[in-house]
Coordinates of C-alpha atoms and ligand atoms in Angstrom, one line a residue:
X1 CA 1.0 16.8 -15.3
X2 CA 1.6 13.9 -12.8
X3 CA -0.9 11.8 -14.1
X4 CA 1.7 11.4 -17.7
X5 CA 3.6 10.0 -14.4
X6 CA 1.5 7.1 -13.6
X7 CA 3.2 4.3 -16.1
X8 CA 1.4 2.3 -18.3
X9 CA 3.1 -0.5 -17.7
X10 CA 1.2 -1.4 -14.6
X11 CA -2.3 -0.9 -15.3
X12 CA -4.9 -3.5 -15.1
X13 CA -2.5 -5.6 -12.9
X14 CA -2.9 -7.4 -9.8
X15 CA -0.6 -6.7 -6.8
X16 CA -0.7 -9.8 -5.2
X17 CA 3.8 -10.7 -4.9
X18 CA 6.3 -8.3 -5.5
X19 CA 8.3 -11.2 -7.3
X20 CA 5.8 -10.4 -9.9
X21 CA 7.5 -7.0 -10.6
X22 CA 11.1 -5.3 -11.8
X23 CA 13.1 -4.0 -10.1
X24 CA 12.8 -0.6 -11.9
X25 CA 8.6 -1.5 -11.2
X26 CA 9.5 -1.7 -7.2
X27 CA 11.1 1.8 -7.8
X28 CA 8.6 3.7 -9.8
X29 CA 5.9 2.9 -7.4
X30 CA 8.1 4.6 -4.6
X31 CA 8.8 7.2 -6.4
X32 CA 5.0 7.8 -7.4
X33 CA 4.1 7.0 -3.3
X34 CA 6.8 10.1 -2.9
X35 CA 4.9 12.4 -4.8
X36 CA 1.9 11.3 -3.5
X37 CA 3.0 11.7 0.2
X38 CA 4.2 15.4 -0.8
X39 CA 0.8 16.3 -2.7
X40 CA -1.2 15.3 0.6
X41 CA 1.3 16.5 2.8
X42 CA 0.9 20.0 1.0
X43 CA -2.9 19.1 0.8
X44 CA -3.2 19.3 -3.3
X45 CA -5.9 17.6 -4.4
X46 CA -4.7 14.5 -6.7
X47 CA -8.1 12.8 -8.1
X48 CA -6.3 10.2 -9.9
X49 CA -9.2 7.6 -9.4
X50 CA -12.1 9.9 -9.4
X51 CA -14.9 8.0 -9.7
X52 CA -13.6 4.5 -9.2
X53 CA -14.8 2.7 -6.2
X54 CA -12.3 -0.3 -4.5
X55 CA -13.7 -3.7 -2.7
X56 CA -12.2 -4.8 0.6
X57 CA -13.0 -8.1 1.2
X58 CA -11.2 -9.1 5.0
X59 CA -11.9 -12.3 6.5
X60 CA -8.9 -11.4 9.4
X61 CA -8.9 -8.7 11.1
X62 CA -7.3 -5.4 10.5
X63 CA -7.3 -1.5 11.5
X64 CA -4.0 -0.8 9.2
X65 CA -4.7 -2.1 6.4
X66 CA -8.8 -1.5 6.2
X67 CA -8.0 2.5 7.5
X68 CA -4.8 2.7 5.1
X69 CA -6.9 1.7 1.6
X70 CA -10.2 3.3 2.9
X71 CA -8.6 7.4 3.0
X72 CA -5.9 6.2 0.5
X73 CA -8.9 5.9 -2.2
X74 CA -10.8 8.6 -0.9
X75 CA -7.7 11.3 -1.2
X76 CA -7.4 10.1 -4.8
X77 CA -11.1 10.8 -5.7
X78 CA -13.2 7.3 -5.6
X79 CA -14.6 5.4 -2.7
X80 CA -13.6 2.6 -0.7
X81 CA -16.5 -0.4 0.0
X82 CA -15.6 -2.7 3.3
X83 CA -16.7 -6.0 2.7
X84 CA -16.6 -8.2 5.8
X85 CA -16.6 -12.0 4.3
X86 CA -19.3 -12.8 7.2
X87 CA -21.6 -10.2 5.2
X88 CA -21.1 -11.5 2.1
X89 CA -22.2 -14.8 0.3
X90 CA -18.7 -15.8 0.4
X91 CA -18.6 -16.4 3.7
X92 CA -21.9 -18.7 3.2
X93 CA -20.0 -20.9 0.4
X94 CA -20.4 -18.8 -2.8
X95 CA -17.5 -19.7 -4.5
X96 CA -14.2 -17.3 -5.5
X97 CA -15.2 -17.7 -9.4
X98 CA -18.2 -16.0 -8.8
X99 CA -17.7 -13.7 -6.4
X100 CA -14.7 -12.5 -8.7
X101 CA -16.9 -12.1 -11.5
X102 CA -19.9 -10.6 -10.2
X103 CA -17.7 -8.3 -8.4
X104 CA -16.0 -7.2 -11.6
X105 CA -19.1 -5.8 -12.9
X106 CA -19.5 -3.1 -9.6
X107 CA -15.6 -2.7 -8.8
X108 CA -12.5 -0.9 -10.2
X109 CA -10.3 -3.0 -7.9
X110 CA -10.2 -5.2 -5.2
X111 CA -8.4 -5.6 -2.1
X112 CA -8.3 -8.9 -0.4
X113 CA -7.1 -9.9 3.2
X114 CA -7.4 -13.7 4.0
X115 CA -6.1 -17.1 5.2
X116 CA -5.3 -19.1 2.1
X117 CA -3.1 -17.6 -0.7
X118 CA -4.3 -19.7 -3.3
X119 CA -7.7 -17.8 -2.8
X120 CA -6.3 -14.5 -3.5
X121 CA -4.8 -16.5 -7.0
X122 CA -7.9 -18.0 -7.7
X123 CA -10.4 -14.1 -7.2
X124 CA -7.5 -12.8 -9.7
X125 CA -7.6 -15.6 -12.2
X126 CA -11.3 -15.3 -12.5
X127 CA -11.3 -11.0 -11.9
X128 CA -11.6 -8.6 -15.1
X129 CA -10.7 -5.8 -12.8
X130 CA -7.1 -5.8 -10.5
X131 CA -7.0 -7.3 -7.2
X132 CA -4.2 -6.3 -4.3
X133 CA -3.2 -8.6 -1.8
X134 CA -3.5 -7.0 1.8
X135 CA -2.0 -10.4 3.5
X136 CA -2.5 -13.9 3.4
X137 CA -0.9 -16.7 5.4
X138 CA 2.0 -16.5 2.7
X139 CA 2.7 -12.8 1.6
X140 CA 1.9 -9.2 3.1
X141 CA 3.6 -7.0 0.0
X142 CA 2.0 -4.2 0.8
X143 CA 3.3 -3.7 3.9
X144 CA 7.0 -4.6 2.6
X145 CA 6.4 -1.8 -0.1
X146 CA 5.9 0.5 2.7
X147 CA 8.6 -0.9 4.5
X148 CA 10.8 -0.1 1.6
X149 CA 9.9 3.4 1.7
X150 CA 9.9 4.0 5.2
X151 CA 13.7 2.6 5.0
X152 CA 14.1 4.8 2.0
X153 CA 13.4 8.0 3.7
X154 CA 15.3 7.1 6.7
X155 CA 18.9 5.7 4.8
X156 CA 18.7 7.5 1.5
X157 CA 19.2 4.4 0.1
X158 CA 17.9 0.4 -0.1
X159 CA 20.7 -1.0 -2.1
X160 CA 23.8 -2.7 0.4
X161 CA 21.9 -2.0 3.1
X162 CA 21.5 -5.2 5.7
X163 CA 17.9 -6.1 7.2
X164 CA 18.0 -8.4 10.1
X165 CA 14.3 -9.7 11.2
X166 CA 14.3 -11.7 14.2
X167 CA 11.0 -13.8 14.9
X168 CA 8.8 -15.9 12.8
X169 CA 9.2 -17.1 9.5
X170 CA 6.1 -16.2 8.8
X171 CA 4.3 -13.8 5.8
X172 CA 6.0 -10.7 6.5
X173 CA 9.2 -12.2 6.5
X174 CA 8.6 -13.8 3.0
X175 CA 7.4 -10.4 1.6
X176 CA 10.9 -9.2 3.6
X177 CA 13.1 -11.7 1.7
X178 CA 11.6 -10.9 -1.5
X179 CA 11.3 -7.4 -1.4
X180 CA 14.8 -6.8 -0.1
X181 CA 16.2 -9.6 -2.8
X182 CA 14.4 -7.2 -5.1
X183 CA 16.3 -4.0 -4.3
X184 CA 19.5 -5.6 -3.4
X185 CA 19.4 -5.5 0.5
X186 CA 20.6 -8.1 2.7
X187 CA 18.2 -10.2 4.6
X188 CA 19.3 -12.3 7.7
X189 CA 16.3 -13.9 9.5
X190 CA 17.0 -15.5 12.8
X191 CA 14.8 -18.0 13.8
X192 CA 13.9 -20.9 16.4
X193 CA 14.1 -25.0 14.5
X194 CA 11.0 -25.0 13.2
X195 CA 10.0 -21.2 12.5
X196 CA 11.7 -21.2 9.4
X197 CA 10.6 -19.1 6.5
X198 CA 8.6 -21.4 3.3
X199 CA 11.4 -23.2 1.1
X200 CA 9.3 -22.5 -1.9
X201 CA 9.8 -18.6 -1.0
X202 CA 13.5 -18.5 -0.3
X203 CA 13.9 -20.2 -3.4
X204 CA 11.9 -17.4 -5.4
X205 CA 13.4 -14.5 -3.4
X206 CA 17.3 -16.4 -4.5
X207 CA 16.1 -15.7 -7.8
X208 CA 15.8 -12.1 -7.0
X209 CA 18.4 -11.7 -5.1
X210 CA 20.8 -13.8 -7.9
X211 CA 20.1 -10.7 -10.0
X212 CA 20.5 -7.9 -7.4
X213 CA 23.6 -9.2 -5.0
X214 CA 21.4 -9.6 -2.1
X215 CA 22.7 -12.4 0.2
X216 CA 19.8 -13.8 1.9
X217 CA 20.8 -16.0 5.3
X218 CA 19.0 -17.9 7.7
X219 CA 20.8 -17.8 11.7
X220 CA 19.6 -19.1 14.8
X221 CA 21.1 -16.9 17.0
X222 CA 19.5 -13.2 17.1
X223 CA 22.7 -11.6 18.5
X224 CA 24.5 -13.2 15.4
X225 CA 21.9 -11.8 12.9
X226 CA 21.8 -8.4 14.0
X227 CA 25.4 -7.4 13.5
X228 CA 26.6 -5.0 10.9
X229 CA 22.3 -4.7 10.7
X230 CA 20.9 -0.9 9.4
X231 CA 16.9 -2.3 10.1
X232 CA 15.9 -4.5 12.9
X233 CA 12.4 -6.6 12.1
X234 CA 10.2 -7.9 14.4
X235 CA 6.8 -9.5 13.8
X236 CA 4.4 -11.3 16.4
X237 CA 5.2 -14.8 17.6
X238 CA 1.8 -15.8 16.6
X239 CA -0.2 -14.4 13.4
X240 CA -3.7 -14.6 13.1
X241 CA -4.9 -17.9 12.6
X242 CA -1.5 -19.1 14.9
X243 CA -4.1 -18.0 18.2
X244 CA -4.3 -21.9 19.4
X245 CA -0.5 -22.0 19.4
X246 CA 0.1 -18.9 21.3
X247 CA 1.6 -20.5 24.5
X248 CA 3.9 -22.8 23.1
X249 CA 5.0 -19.9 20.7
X250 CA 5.9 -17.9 23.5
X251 CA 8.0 -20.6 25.2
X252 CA 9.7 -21.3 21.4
X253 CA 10.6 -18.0 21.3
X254 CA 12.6 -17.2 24.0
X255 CA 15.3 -15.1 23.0
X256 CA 13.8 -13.2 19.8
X257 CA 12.9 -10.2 21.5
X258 CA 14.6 -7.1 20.1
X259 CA 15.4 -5.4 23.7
X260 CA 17.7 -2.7 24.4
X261 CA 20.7 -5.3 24.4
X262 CA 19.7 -6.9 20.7
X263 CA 19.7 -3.3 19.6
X264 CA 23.0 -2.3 21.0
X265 CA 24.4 -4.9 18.8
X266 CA 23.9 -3.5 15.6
X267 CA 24.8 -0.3 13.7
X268 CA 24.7 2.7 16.2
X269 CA 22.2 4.1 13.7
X270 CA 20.2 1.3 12.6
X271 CA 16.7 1.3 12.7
X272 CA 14.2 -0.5 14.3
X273 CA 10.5 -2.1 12.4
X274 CA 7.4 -3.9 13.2
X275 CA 4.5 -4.1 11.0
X276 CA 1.8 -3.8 13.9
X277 CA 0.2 -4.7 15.8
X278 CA 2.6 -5.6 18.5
X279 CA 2.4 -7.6 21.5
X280 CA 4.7 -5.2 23.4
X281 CA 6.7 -7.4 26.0
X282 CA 6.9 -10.0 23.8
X283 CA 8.8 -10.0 20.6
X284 CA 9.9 -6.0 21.3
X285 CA 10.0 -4.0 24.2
X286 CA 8.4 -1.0 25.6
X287 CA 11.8 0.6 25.9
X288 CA 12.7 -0.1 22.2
X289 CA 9.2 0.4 20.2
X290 CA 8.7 4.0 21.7
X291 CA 12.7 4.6 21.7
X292 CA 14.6 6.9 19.0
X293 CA 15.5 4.3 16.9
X294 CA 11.8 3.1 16.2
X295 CA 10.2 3.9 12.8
X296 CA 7.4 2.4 13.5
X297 CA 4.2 4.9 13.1
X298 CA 6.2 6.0 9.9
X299 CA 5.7 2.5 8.8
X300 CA 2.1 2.7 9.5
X301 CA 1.7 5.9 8.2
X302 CA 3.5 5.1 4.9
X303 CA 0.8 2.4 4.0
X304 CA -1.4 4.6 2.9
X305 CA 1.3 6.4 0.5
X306 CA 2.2 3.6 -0.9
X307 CA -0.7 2.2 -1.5
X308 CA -1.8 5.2 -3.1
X309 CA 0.8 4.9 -5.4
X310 CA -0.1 1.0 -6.1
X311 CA -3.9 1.5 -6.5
X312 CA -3.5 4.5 -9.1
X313 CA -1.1 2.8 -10.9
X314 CA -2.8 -0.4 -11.5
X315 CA -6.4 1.1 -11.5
X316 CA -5.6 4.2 -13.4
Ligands
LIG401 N1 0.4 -4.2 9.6 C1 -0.9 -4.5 9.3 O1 -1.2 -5.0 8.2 O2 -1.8 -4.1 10.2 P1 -3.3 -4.5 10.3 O3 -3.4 -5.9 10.6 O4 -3.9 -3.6 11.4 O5 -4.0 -4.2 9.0
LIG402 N1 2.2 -11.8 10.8 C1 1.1 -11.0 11.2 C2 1.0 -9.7 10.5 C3 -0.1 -8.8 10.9 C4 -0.1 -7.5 10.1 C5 -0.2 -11.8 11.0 O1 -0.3 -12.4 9.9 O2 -1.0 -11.8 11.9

């Protein structure tokens, strides 16, 4: 039976940085996202959460993310409640410690998308139930799990592979530098002065990385960074919340756009990433997003498996 699969070791836990899981954990939840992907795929019904309903809270935007964990919880039997922080008392100044408990006593999870990271830390602290982090101004792991598979299907492999993300240092390059330090791949992010990824984060991904061989590096210049690369990364120049400082991101920017050129430069097979949404034009072209080297609707896609695979592990 698959559901002997689902190990113990994670349940009850929060998803909130994969830092906070092995390397064998980063794994197993790829392998059960495989299985998962196959089951629907073949369309065999796997109820693993029949019954159990997950909270989204969002206070950002989303259509990946909110559409990802809505049919992810659905295909595994339980229900999925959207919870726009303008609706709810949170928005209005009820604070995290209650909204975490009073929640507990409805949910079987939670989901949480905001601004500050320290809230997602504080709804877990005071949360009797598991809460996933889908992105803050620091972290976007579920997505880099996704990532991770969407790499895995396309290289066989994650180990001694090289990632090179060109753009911001912004969450999903943190969730990059930890979750390839995790597995052993090499991240090189290439970045303008001043667009530099957290300290506090390359110092927690070096801790990974100490363990796995990963060599983590930090280049200015794109064509530099992309060399020798099997993934090219690319992220908007502005996240949300950045929306003010949109025009002088664009001008900082300059030359971190992966364009046909950037792409010739590395591996003749490497493949090409972006989380979405893009600003085509900008930070990746037309030519390059809808080119053969672009994974980038398997990314999407691959949300929702994985996230299967977190949300029946740690709500089983
Ligand atoms: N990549 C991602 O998280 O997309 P959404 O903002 O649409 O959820
Ligand atoms: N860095 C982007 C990712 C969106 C999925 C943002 O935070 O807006």
């Amino acid at each position: 039976m698959f559901e002997e699969k689902l190990y113990p070791n994670f349940r009850g836990r929060d998803f909130i940085c994969m830092h906070d899981y092995t390397q064998e954990e980063i794994y197993q939840i790829l392998e059960v996202a495989r299985v998962l992907k196959e089951k629907q795929r073949r369309r065999e019904s796997h109820p693993l959460l029949a019954g159990k309903t997950l909270g989204m809270i969002f206070t950002k935007s989303s259509t990946r993310t909110r559409v990802s964990f809505e049919t992810g919880i659905y295909q595994l039997g339980g229900y999925g409640l959207f919870l726009s922080a303008n609706d709810i008392q949170l928005g209005r100044g009820e604070t995290i410690q209650d909204t975490a408990l009073t929640l507990s006593r409805f949910l079987d999870g939670i989901m949480i998308r905001t601004f500050a990271h320290q809230d997602v830390l504080d709804l877990a602290q005071y949360a009797t139930i598991p809460v996933i982090n889908g992105l803050t101004d620091l972290l976007h792991p579920c997505q880099v799990m996704g990532d991770l598979m969407t790499v895995m299907e396309n290289k066989g492999r994650l180990k001694g592979l090289k990632l090179a993300f060109i753009g911001d240092g912004n969450n999903v390059a943190h969730s990059l530098l930890i979750g390839g330090a995790k597995v052993g791949m090499d991240v090189t992010i290439a970045c303008p002065a001043g667009y530099e990824p957290n300290p506090d984060i390359l110092q927690l991904a070096q801790q990974d990385a100490s363990e796995t061989g990963a060599r983590l590096s930090l280049v200015r210049d794109s064509r530099e960074a992309v060399e020798e690369a099997d993934v090219l990364y690319t992220d908007v120049w502005a996240s949300m919340g950045q929306e003010a400082e949109r025009e002088k991101r664009i001008r900082d920017f300059t030359g971190y756009c992966i364009d046909k050129a950037l792409l010739q430069k590395a591996k003749p097979d490497a493949i090409v990433m972006h989380c979405l949404p893009a600003h085509r034009g900008e930070e990746i072209t037309d030519e390059v997003i809808d080119g053969p080297h672009s994974v980038v609707f398997e990314e999407a896609e691959n949300r929702m498996h994985i996230q299967k695979a977190i949300m029946a592990l740690v709500m089983a």
